[in-house]
Amino acid sequence: MSYQVNEKGYYGDFGGAFIPEMLYPNVEELRSGYLNIMQEEGFQKEFRQLLKDYVGRPTPLYFAERFSEKFGAKVYLKREDLCHTGAHKVNNTIGQILMAKRLGKNRIIAETGAGQHGVATATVCALMGIECVVYMGEIDIKRQAPNVARMKMLGATVVPAKSGSRTLKDATNEAIRDWINNPVDTHYIIGSVVGPHPYPDMVARFQSVISEEVKKQLQEKEGREAPDHVVACVGGGSNAAGIYYHYLDDEKVNIIAVEAAGEGILTGKSAATSALGREGIIHGSKTLLMQTDDGQITEPYSISAGLDYPGVGPLHANLFRTGRGKFISVTDEEAMAAGLQLCKLEGIIPAIETAHALAIFDKRKFEKDEVVVVNLSGRGDKDLNTYIEHFNL
Ligand SMILES: *Cc1c(COP(=O)(O)O)cnc(C)c1O
C-alpha cells in the first residue's frame, strides 16, 4: 500500500477535485501539466538554484544536545526557521511561481489567514516582477497588521474579504471567485497541501525537499537515512507533508502529527481536526473537517494563527484514517510552555505553530537511542507579541 496520491488524485478515501464547473478549465490545465513541468530539467535547475541562493537551502539538521539530554532521545531539528521569510512556506511559493511562469500566467492570486502565506507569495511575486493580489478576511487584516504591511511593501494588493465570518474561508471564496473570472492569465497559489487535486500533491512535492535533505543529513550524522520518529505540526499540513514525504512508505519510520487543541478539544475553542472532524468537502477536496451537523464549517480556534484551520489536507486525513500517522493534540498552554523551553535550552525562538510539535516531548516518552527528527517549521519573530502577552515579558 502506498500513502502517495494515486492517478485519480486520491489518498485512500480522501482528495479528488470537487470544484464548480467554471473552475474546471483552470484546474485541468494545471493537472495535465504539473508533473511534466516539474520534471523538466530547466525547471528543476531554476527551482534548485533559487532554493539554494534565495531561500538559503539546504537548511541545517541540528542535533539539539541539551534538549535531547532533557528528554532522553536523540532529537534533531530541521531548521526551516532559517529559510528566507522565516518558515517553510517559501519552498512552495518558489515552486508555484515557476510553475505559473511555465503556464504563461502573468498574474498571481492567493488567500491568506494569518498573512504568512500572503507574505511568502508577495515575496516571490516581487522576485519575479509579477502582479500579486492577496485576499484576506477583514478581521484578519485587523489582527495581522504587520503582515499586511509586509505584503504592501513587497508590492502586493491586499483585498479584504467582507463576507461571512470575514476570515480565512471567506478569503478563499473570494480568491476562487477571482480565478473563475480570470482563467487565462491568472494562477492561484494555494499555501498548503489542501485544495482540489493536483494542489495537495504539487505542494507536497515542492515541500519534499525537506525530507530529501534530512535523508542525506541523517546519513552523515547517524549512518542511516531514516529516523525512528518524524514529528511535525499540522495546520493544512504542508510542513508535515514535506518532512514525511520520503518516509511515507517506509513503515519503520513512525509518523507523528501534532494538531492544535486550542483551549482543549471539548471546549468549543479548538482546531484539532482529527479528533473533531468528519468527512466532508472543503476547498475542493474531500477530507476531514470540523463541521456542524448540517455540514457548515465550524470556526476553528488556536493561539497559533497558522494552525487555525478547520480541516487537514487529504494526505493527512488518510494517514489518520489508516493509522499510518499518530495524531496528538496540544493545547495553547502546552505549546507556549514548549516554545519557551526551546528558547532556554537551545537558544532558538520557535514559531508558536512549531512549538506545538515540540510539546509532545512533555507528553510522550522516547527510548534513549531513538532518533527523533522534528520539523522546526518557522521562527518566532512574528509571534513576539503573543509570547509577550502570554508570559508577561
Ligand atoms: C503556516 C505555518 C504552519 C502551518 O501550515 P502547514 O501547511 O500545516 O505547514 C506551521 N508552521 C509555520 C511556522 C507556519 O508559518
Short mmCIF file of C-alpha atoms and ligand atoms in Angstrom, two decimals:
data_model
loop_
_atom_site.label_atom_id
_atom_site.label_comp_id
_atom_site.label_asym_id
_atom_site.label_seq_id
_atom_site.Cartn_x
_atom_site.Cartn_y
_atom_site.Cartn_z
CA MET A 1 0.00 0.00 0.00
CA SER A 2 1.25 3.49 -0.83
CA TYR A 3 0.43 6.66 1.05
CA GLN A 4 1.18 8.78 -2.02
CA VAL A 5 -1.55 10.17 -4.21
CA ASN A 6 -2.99 7.86 -6.91
CA GLU A 7 -3.60 8.81 -10.58
CA LYS A 8 -7.12 9.93 -9.75
CA GLY A 9 -5.90 12.42 -7.18
CA TYR A 10 -6.89 10.39 -4.10
CA TYR A 11 -5.15 9.37 -0.91
CA GLY A 12 -7.28 6.40 0.10
CA ASP A 13 -10.79 7.80 0.54
CA PHE A 14 -9.66 11.42 0.50
CA GLY A 15 -8.76 14.06 -2.04
CA GLY A 16 -10.19 14.49 -5.54
CA ALA A 17 -11.31 17.74 -7.13
CA PHE A 18 -14.77 18.90 -6.08
CA ILE A 19 -14.96 22.17 -7.93
CA PRO A 20 -17.57 24.29 -9.68
CA GLU A 21 -17.74 23.60 -13.41
CA MET A 22 -16.49 27.08 -14.18
CA LEU A 23 -13.21 26.31 -12.44
CA TYR A 24 -12.65 23.08 -14.33
CA PRO A 25 -10.51 24.51 -17.20
CA ASN A 26 -8.09 26.18 -14.76
CA VAL A 27 -7.63 23.13 -12.57
CA GLU A 28 -7.44 20.78 -15.54
CA GLU A 29 -4.73 22.89 -17.20
CA LEU A 30 -2.66 22.59 -14.03
CA ARG A 31 -3.44 18.90 -13.50
CA SER A 32 -2.45 17.87 -17.01
CA GLY A 33 0.76 19.90 -16.94
CA TYR A 34 2.23 19.93 -13.45
CA LEU A 35 4.16 16.66 -13.41
CA ASN A 36 5.75 17.19 -16.82
CA ILE A 37 6.70 20.75 -15.97
CA MET A 38 8.19 19.77 -12.61
CA GLN A 39 10.28 17.07 -14.28
CA GLU A 40 11.78 19.39 -16.92
CA GLU A 41 15.49 19.84 -16.47
CA GLY A 42 15.23 23.63 -16.85
CA PHE A 43 12.52 23.81 -14.21
CA GLN A 44 14.47 21.71 -11.73
CA LYS A 45 17.62 23.76 -12.36
CA GLU A 46 15.88 27.07 -11.69
CA PHE A 47 13.95 25.70 -8.67
CA ARG A 48 17.09 24.24 -7.07
CA GLN A 49 19.14 27.37 -7.76
CA LEU A 50 16.57 29.64 -6.11
CA LEU A 51 16.19 27.30 -3.12
CA LYS A 52 19.94 27.49 -2.67
CA ASP A 53 20.74 31.14 -3.34
CA TYR A 54 17.48 32.88 -2.44
CA VAL A 55 15.89 30.72 0.26
CA GLY A 56 19.20 29.58 1.80
CA ARG A 57 18.87 25.81 1.41
CA PRO A 58 19.85 23.24 2.46
CA THR A 59 18.66 24.21 5.92
CA PRO A 60 20.71 22.61 8.73
CA LEU A 61 19.69 19.44 10.51
CA TYR A 62 20.72 20.41 14.01
CA PHE A 63 21.36 17.92 16.82
CA ALA A 64 19.72 19.55 19.85
CA GLU A 65 22.03 18.32 22.56
CA ARG A 66 20.59 19.92 25.68
CA PHE A 67 17.04 19.25 24.53
CA SER A 68 17.98 15.61 23.84
CA GLU A 69 19.58 15.23 27.25
CA LYS A 70 16.47 16.53 28.95
CA PHE A 71 14.07 14.20 27.12
CA GLY A 72 16.24 11.10 26.75
CA ALA A 73 16.21 10.70 22.97
CA LYS A 74 18.36 11.88 20.08
CA VAL A 75 16.45 14.91 18.89
CA TYR A 76 17.30 16.61 15.60
CA LEU A 77 15.69 19.86 14.49
CA LYS A 78 15.23 20.55 10.78
CA ARG A 79 15.82 24.27 10.66
CA GLU A 80 13.12 25.57 8.29
CA ASP A 81 13.02 28.65 10.53
CA LEU A 82 16.23 29.71 8.79
CA CYS A 83 14.56 29.91 5.36
CA HIS A 84 14.18 33.37 3.83
CA THR A 85 10.90 34.83 5.17
CA GLY A 86 11.22 32.69 8.30
CA ALA A 87 9.37 29.46 7.52
CA HIS A 88 8.95 26.57 5.10
CA LYS A 89 6.12 28.25 3.14
CA VAL A 90 8.52 29.85 0.67
CA ASN A 91 9.61 26.42 -0.67
CA ASN A 92 6.13 26.07 -2.11
CA THR A 93 5.67 29.62 -3.37
CA ILE A 94 9.02 29.47 -5.22
CA GLY A 95 7.87 26.26 -6.89
CA GLN A 96 4.46 27.62 -7.79
CA ILE A 97 5.70 30.94 -9.20
CA LEU A 98 7.97 28.98 -11.55
CA MET A 99 5.00 26.76 -12.43
CA ALA A 100 2.89 29.86 -13.16
CA LYS A 101 5.57 31.22 -15.49
CA ARG A 102 5.77 27.92 -17.39
CA LEU A 103 1.97 28.01 -17.77
CA GLY A 104 2.23 31.52 -19.25
CA LYS A 105 0.47 33.30 -16.36
CA ASN A 106 1.28 36.91 -15.56
CA ARG A 107 -0.93 37.48 -12.53
CA ILE A 108 -0.94 35.70 -9.16
CA ILE A 109 -3.71 35.44 -6.60
CA ALA A 110 -3.57 33.90 -3.13
CA GLU A 111 -5.62 33.63 0.04
CA THR A 112 -4.13 34.14 3.46
CA GLY A 113 -5.32 33.83 7.06
CA ALA A 114 -2.52 34.95 9.34
CA GLY A 115 -0.70 36.52 6.43
CA GLN A 116 2.30 34.15 6.36
CA HIS A 117 1.35 32.58 3.04
CA GLY A 118 0.43 36.04 1.71
CA VAL A 119 3.90 37.29 2.56
CA ALA A 120 5.60 34.22 1.03
CA THR A 121 3.54 34.75 -2.15
CA ALA A 122 4.14 38.51 -2.31
CA THR A 123 7.86 37.79 -1.87
CA VAL A 124 8.17 35.52 -4.90
CA CYS A 125 5.98 37.84 -7.00
CA ALA A 126 8.36 40.71 -6.21
CA LEU A 127 11.26 38.41 -7.07
CA MET A 128 9.75 37.72 -10.50
CA GLY A 129 8.12 41.09 -11.15
CA ILE A 130 4.63 39.56 -11.37
CA GLU A 131 1.38 41.21 -10.23
CA CYS A 132 0.10 39.85 -6.92
CA VAL A 133 -3.36 40.08 -5.36
CA VAL A 134 -3.86 38.61 -1.88
CA TYR A 135 -7.34 38.01 -0.43
CA MET A 136 -7.58 38.29 3.32
CA GLY A 137 -10.53 38.39 5.72
CA GLU A 138 -11.33 41.86 7.02
CA ILE A 139 -10.97 40.61 10.61
CA ASP A 140 -7.60 39.03 9.85
CA ILE A 141 -6.38 42.26 8.24
CA LYS A 142 -7.00 44.00 11.55
CA ARG A 143 -5.44 41.18 13.61
CA GLN A 144 -2.33 40.76 11.45
CA ALA A 145 -1.32 44.32 10.65
CA PRO A 146 2.46 43.70 10.39
CA ASN A 147 1.99 41.04 7.70
CA VAL A 148 -0.40 43.31 5.79
CA ALA A 149 2.30 45.99 5.85
CA ARG A 150 4.90 43.45 4.64
CA MET A 151 2.73 42.41 1.71
CA LYS A 152 2.19 46.04 0.73
CA MET A 153 5.93 46.79 0.95
CA LEU A 154 6.51 43.82 -1.36
CA GLY A 155 4.16 45.37 -3.90
CA ALA A 156 1.08 43.18 -3.41
CA THR A 157 -2.52 44.39 -3.38
CA VAL A 158 -4.35 43.15 -0.29
CA VAL A 159 -8.11 42.81 -0.86
CA PRO A 160 -10.36 42.48 2.22
CA ALA A 161 -12.95 39.69 2.22
CA LYS A 162 -16.03 41.27 3.76
CA SER A 163 -18.50 38.38 3.69
CA GLY A 164 -19.30 35.67 6.24
CA SER A 165 -17.03 35.49 9.26
CA ARG A 166 -14.50 37.68 7.39
CA THR A 167 -11.66 35.20 7.99
CA LEU A 168 -9.69 32.63 6.00
CA LYS A 169 -12.53 30.64 4.46
CA ASP A 170 -14.15 33.82 3.16
CA ALA A 171 -10.82 34.95 1.70
CA THR A 172 -10.59 31.56 -0.04
CA ASN A 173 -14.07 32.01 -1.52
CA GLU A 174 -13.06 35.41 -2.90
CA ALA A 175 -9.85 34.00 -4.40
CA ILE A 176 -11.80 31.23 -6.13
CA ARG A 177 -14.28 33.79 -7.49
CA ASP A 178 -11.37 35.83 -8.87
CA TRP A 179 -9.86 32.74 -10.51
CA ILE A 180 -13.15 31.87 -12.21
CA ASN A 181 -13.26 35.40 -13.63
CA ASN A 182 -9.61 35.37 -14.79
CA PRO A 183 -8.98 31.87 -16.13
CA VAL A 184 -6.44 32.76 -18.82
CA ASP A 185 -3.82 34.99 -17.23
CA THR A 186 -4.03 34.10 -13.51
CA HIS A 187 -2.50 31.35 -11.36
CA TYR A 188 -3.86 30.70 -7.87
CA ILE A 189 -1.06 29.89 -5.39
CA ILE A 190 -2.54 27.75 -2.60
CA GLY A 191 -0.47 27.77 0.59
CA SER A 192 -0.75 24.24 1.96
CA VAL A 193 -1.44 20.62 0.94
CA VAL A 194 -5.13 21.47 0.55
CA GLY A 195 -7.44 22.34 -2.33
CA PRO A 196 -8.50 20.29 -5.36
CA HIS A 197 -6.13 17.79 -6.96
CA PRO A 198 -3.37 18.43 -8.07
CA TYR A 199 -2.65 21.05 -5.39
CA PRO A 200 -2.07 18.72 -2.41
CA ASP A 201 0.35 16.60 -4.43
CA MET A 202 2.08 19.56 -6.10
CA VAL A 203 2.62 21.37 -2.79
CA ALA A 204 3.82 18.15 -1.11
CA ARG A 205 6.35 17.64 -3.91
CA PHE A 206 7.69 21.18 -3.57
CA GLN A 207 7.98 20.76 0.19
CA SER A 208 9.50 17.28 -0.13
CA VAL A 209 12.90 18.95 -0.47
CA ILE A 210 12.78 18.99 3.35
CA SER A 211 12.91 15.20 3.79
CA GLU A 212 15.18 14.82 0.77
CA GLU A 213 17.72 16.87 2.69
CA VAL A 214 17.03 15.10 6.00
CA LYS A 215 17.88 11.74 4.40
CA LYS A 216 21.32 12.95 3.34
CA GLN A 217 22.00 14.82 6.56
CA LEU A 218 20.97 11.92 8.77
CA GLN A 219 23.14 9.58 6.75
CA GLU A 220 26.11 11.80 7.54
CA LYS A 221 25.29 12.17 11.22
CA GLU A 222 23.81 8.79 12.15
CA GLY A 223 24.90 6.50 9.33
CA ARG A 224 21.31 5.88 8.23
CA GLU A 225 18.79 7.79 6.14
CA ALA A 226 15.71 7.14 8.25
CA PRO A 227 14.93 8.31 11.79
CA ASP A 228 12.79 6.29 14.21
CA HIS A 229 10.23 9.09 14.50
CA VAL A 230 9.43 12.11 12.41
CA VAL A 231 7.38 14.88 14.01
CA ALA A 232 5.61 17.97 12.63
CA CYS A 233 2.74 20.28 13.45
CA VAL A 234 -0.25 20.15 11.11
CA GLY A 235 -2.35 23.13 10.09
CA GLY A 236 -3.22 22.32 6.49
CA GLY A 237 -0.22 20.02 6.60
CA SER A 238 2.47 21.30 4.22
CA ASN A 239 5.50 21.36 6.52
CA ALA A 240 4.43 17.93 7.77
CA ALA A 241 3.99 16.59 4.22
CA GLY A 242 7.46 17.90 3.38
CA ILE A 243 9.24 16.15 6.22
CA TYR A 244 7.19 12.92 5.99
CA TYR A 245 7.36 12.68 2.20
CA HIS A 246 10.30 10.35 1.61
CA TYR A 247 9.37 8.24 4.64
CA LEU A 248 5.66 7.79 3.91
CA ASP A 249 6.03 4.28 2.53
CA ASP A 250 8.78 3.21 4.96
CA GLU A 251 6.67 1.81 7.79
CA LYS A 252 9.67 1.54 10.10
CA VAL A 253 9.53 5.31 10.44
CA ASN A 254 6.90 6.35 12.95
CA ILE A 255 4.94 9.39 11.75
CA ILE A 256 3.72 11.80 14.42
CA ALA A 257 1.33 14.64 13.56
CA VAL A 258 0.60 17.37 16.09
CA GLU A 259 -2.61 19.38 15.96
CA ALA A 260 -3.72 22.43 17.88
CA ALA A 261 -6.21 21.62 20.65
CA GLY A 262 -6.63 25.34 21.39
CA GLU A 263 -8.17 25.71 24.84
CA GLY A 264 -8.99 21.97 24.85
CA ILE A 265 -10.63 19.57 22.41
CA LEU A 266 -14.03 19.73 24.06
CA THR A 267 -14.13 23.45 24.86
CA GLY A 268 -15.53 24.58 21.51
CA LYS A 269 -12.32 26.56 21.01
CA SER A 270 -10.09 24.10 19.18
CA ALA A 271 -8.55 23.22 15.83
CA ALA A 272 -7.93 19.50 16.45
CA THR A 273 -9.34 18.24 13.17
CA SER A 274 -8.54 14.55 13.58
CA ALA A 275 -10.37 14.45 16.92
CA LEU A 276 -13.30 16.68 15.96
CA GLY A 277 -13.53 16.40 12.18
CA ARG A 278 -15.78 14.33 9.99
CA GLU A 279 -15.60 13.57 6.30
CA GLY A 280 -16.67 16.48 4.15
CA ILE A 281 -15.61 18.77 1.36
CA ILE A 282 -13.58 21.90 1.88
CA HIS A 283 -11.67 23.98 -0.69
CA GLY A 284 -12.43 21.44 -3.39
CA SER A 285 -11.21 18.28 -1.73
CA LYS A 286 -12.76 15.50 0.29
CA THR A 287 -11.10 15.34 3.67
CA LEU A 288 -11.67 15.55 7.42
CA LEU A 289 -13.05 18.86 8.59
CA MET A 290 -14.74 20.43 11.56
CA GLN A 291 -18.39 21.00 10.75
CA THR A 292 -21.84 21.35 12.27
CA ASP A 293 -24.45 18.58 11.96
CA ASP A 294 -25.78 20.17 8.79
CA GLY A 295 -22.34 20.45 7.24
CA GLN A 296 -21.46 24.10 7.86
CA ILE A 297 -17.77 24.59 8.52
CA THR A 298 -17.09 25.50 12.16
CA GLU A 299 -14.80 28.35 13.03
CA PRO A 300 -11.56 26.86 14.39
CA TYR A 301 -9.50 28.33 17.18
CA SER A 302 -5.83 28.15 18.15
CA ILE A 303 -3.44 30.63 19.72
CA SER A 304 -1.28 29.98 16.67
CA ALA A 305 -2.67 31.59 13.55
CA GLY A 306 -1.04 29.05 11.24
CA LEU A 307 -2.81 26.06 12.83
CA ASP A 308 -6.15 27.82 12.98
CA TYR A 309 -7.65 25.86 10.06
CA PRO A 310 -10.86 23.78 10.12
CA GLY A 311 -9.52 20.88 8.02
CA VAL A 312 -6.38 18.95 7.17
CA GLY A 313 -5.08 18.08 3.72
CA PRO A 314 -6.28 14.74 2.24
CA LEU A 315 -2.84 13.16 2.63
CA HIS A 316 -3.13 13.64 6.39
CA ALA A 317 -6.76 12.56 6.56
CA ASN A 318 -5.58 9.29 5.03
CA LEU A 319 -2.62 8.95 7.42
CA PHE A 320 -5.09 9.37 10.27
CA ARG A 321 -7.74 7.00 8.91
CA THR A 322 -5.25 4.24 8.12
CA GLY A 323 -3.36 4.65 11.38
CA ARG A 324 -0.09 5.26 9.48
CA GLY A 325 0.22 8.59 11.29
CA LYS A 326 -0.21 9.02 15.07
CA PHE A 327 -2.15 12.20 15.79
CA ILE A 328 -1.60 14.07 19.03
CA SER A 329 -3.18 17.35 20.04
CA VAL A 330 -1.56 20.04 22.13
CA THR A 331 -3.25 22.95 23.90
CA ASP A 332 -2.30 26.63 23.67
CA GLU A 333 -0.88 26.43 27.17
CA GLU A 334 1.28 23.37 26.46
CA ALA A 335 2.57 24.83 23.21
CA MET A 336 3.53 28.16 24.75
CA ALA A 337 5.46 26.41 27.53
CA ALA A 338 7.25 24.20 25.00
CA GLY A 339 8.17 27.25 22.89
CA LEU A 340 9.74 29.00 25.86
CA GLN A 341 11.52 25.78 26.83
CA LEU A 342 13.25 25.59 23.44
CA CYS A 343 14.42 29.19 23.85
CA LYS A 344 16.02 28.37 27.18
CA LEU A 345 17.52 25.00 26.20
CA GLU A 346 18.75 25.74 22.69
CA GLY A 347 18.68 29.49 22.08
CA ILE A 348 16.07 29.14 19.34
CA ILE A 349 12.78 31.06 19.46
CA PRO A 350 10.27 28.93 17.53
CA ALA A 351 7.02 29.95 15.85
CA ILE A 352 4.04 29.03 18.01
CA GLU A 353 2.90 26.57 15.33
CA THR A 354 6.24 24.79 15.69
CA ALA A 355 6.04 24.94 19.49
CA HIS A 356 3.06 22.56 19.24
CA ALA A 357 5.30 19.91 17.68
CA LEU A 358 7.90 20.41 20.42
CA ALA A 359 5.29 19.97 23.17
CA ILE A 360 4.93 16.25 22.51
CA PHE A 361 8.15 15.58 24.40
CA ASP A 362 6.32 16.53 27.58
CA LYS A 363 3.51 14.10 26.71
CA ARG A 364 5.22 11.06 25.28
CA LYS A 365 8.34 9.04 26.19
CA PHE A 366 11.00 8.00 23.69
CA GLU A 367 13.83 5.49 24.11
CA LYS A 368 17.29 6.83 24.80
CA ASP A 369 18.89 5.83 21.50
CA GLU A 370 15.87 6.61 19.32
CA VAL A 371 16.37 9.26 16.64
CA VAL A 372 13.55 11.81 16.51
CA VAL A 373 13.50 14.43 13.75
CA VAL A 374 11.27 17.44 14.39
CA ASN A 375 10.41 19.91 11.65
CA LEU A 376 11.20 23.33 13.09
CA SER A 377 8.77 24.89 10.65
CA GLY A 378 9.29 28.57 11.47
CA ARG A 379 10.79 31.21 13.69
CA GLY A 380 9.02 33.07 16.43
CA ASP A 381 9.67 36.70 15.48
CA LYS A 382 6.15 37.06 14.12
CA ASP A 383 4.77 35.74 17.42
CA LEU A 384 6.64 38.01 19.75
CA ASN A 385 3.54 39.90 20.85
CA THR A 386 1.75 36.67 21.71
CA TYR A 387 4.74 35.48 23.74
CA ILE A 388 4.94 38.87 25.47
CA GLU A 389 1.26 38.82 26.45
CA HIS A 390 1.26 35.18 27.49
CA PHE A 391 4.30 35.34 29.75
CA ASN A 392 4.03 39.00 30.82
CA LEU A 393 7.51 39.62 29.41
C1 LIG B 1 1.73 28.27 8.15
C2 LIG B 1 2.60 27.62 9.13
C3 LIG B 1 2.32 26.33 9.62
C4 LIG B 1 1.08 25.56 9.26
O1 LIG B 1 0.94 25.26 7.90
P1 LIG B 1 1.18 23.81 7.33
O2 LIG B 1 0.69 23.86 5.93
O3 LIG B 1 0.42 22.86 8.18
O4 LIG B 1 2.64 23.56 7.41
C5 LIG B 1 3.21 25.75 10.51
N1 LIG B 1 4.31 26.41 10.93
C6 LIG B 1 4.61 27.65 10.49
C7 LIG B 1 5.83 28.33 11.00
C8 LIG B 1 3.76 28.30 9.58
O5 LIG B 1 4.06 29.53 9.16
#
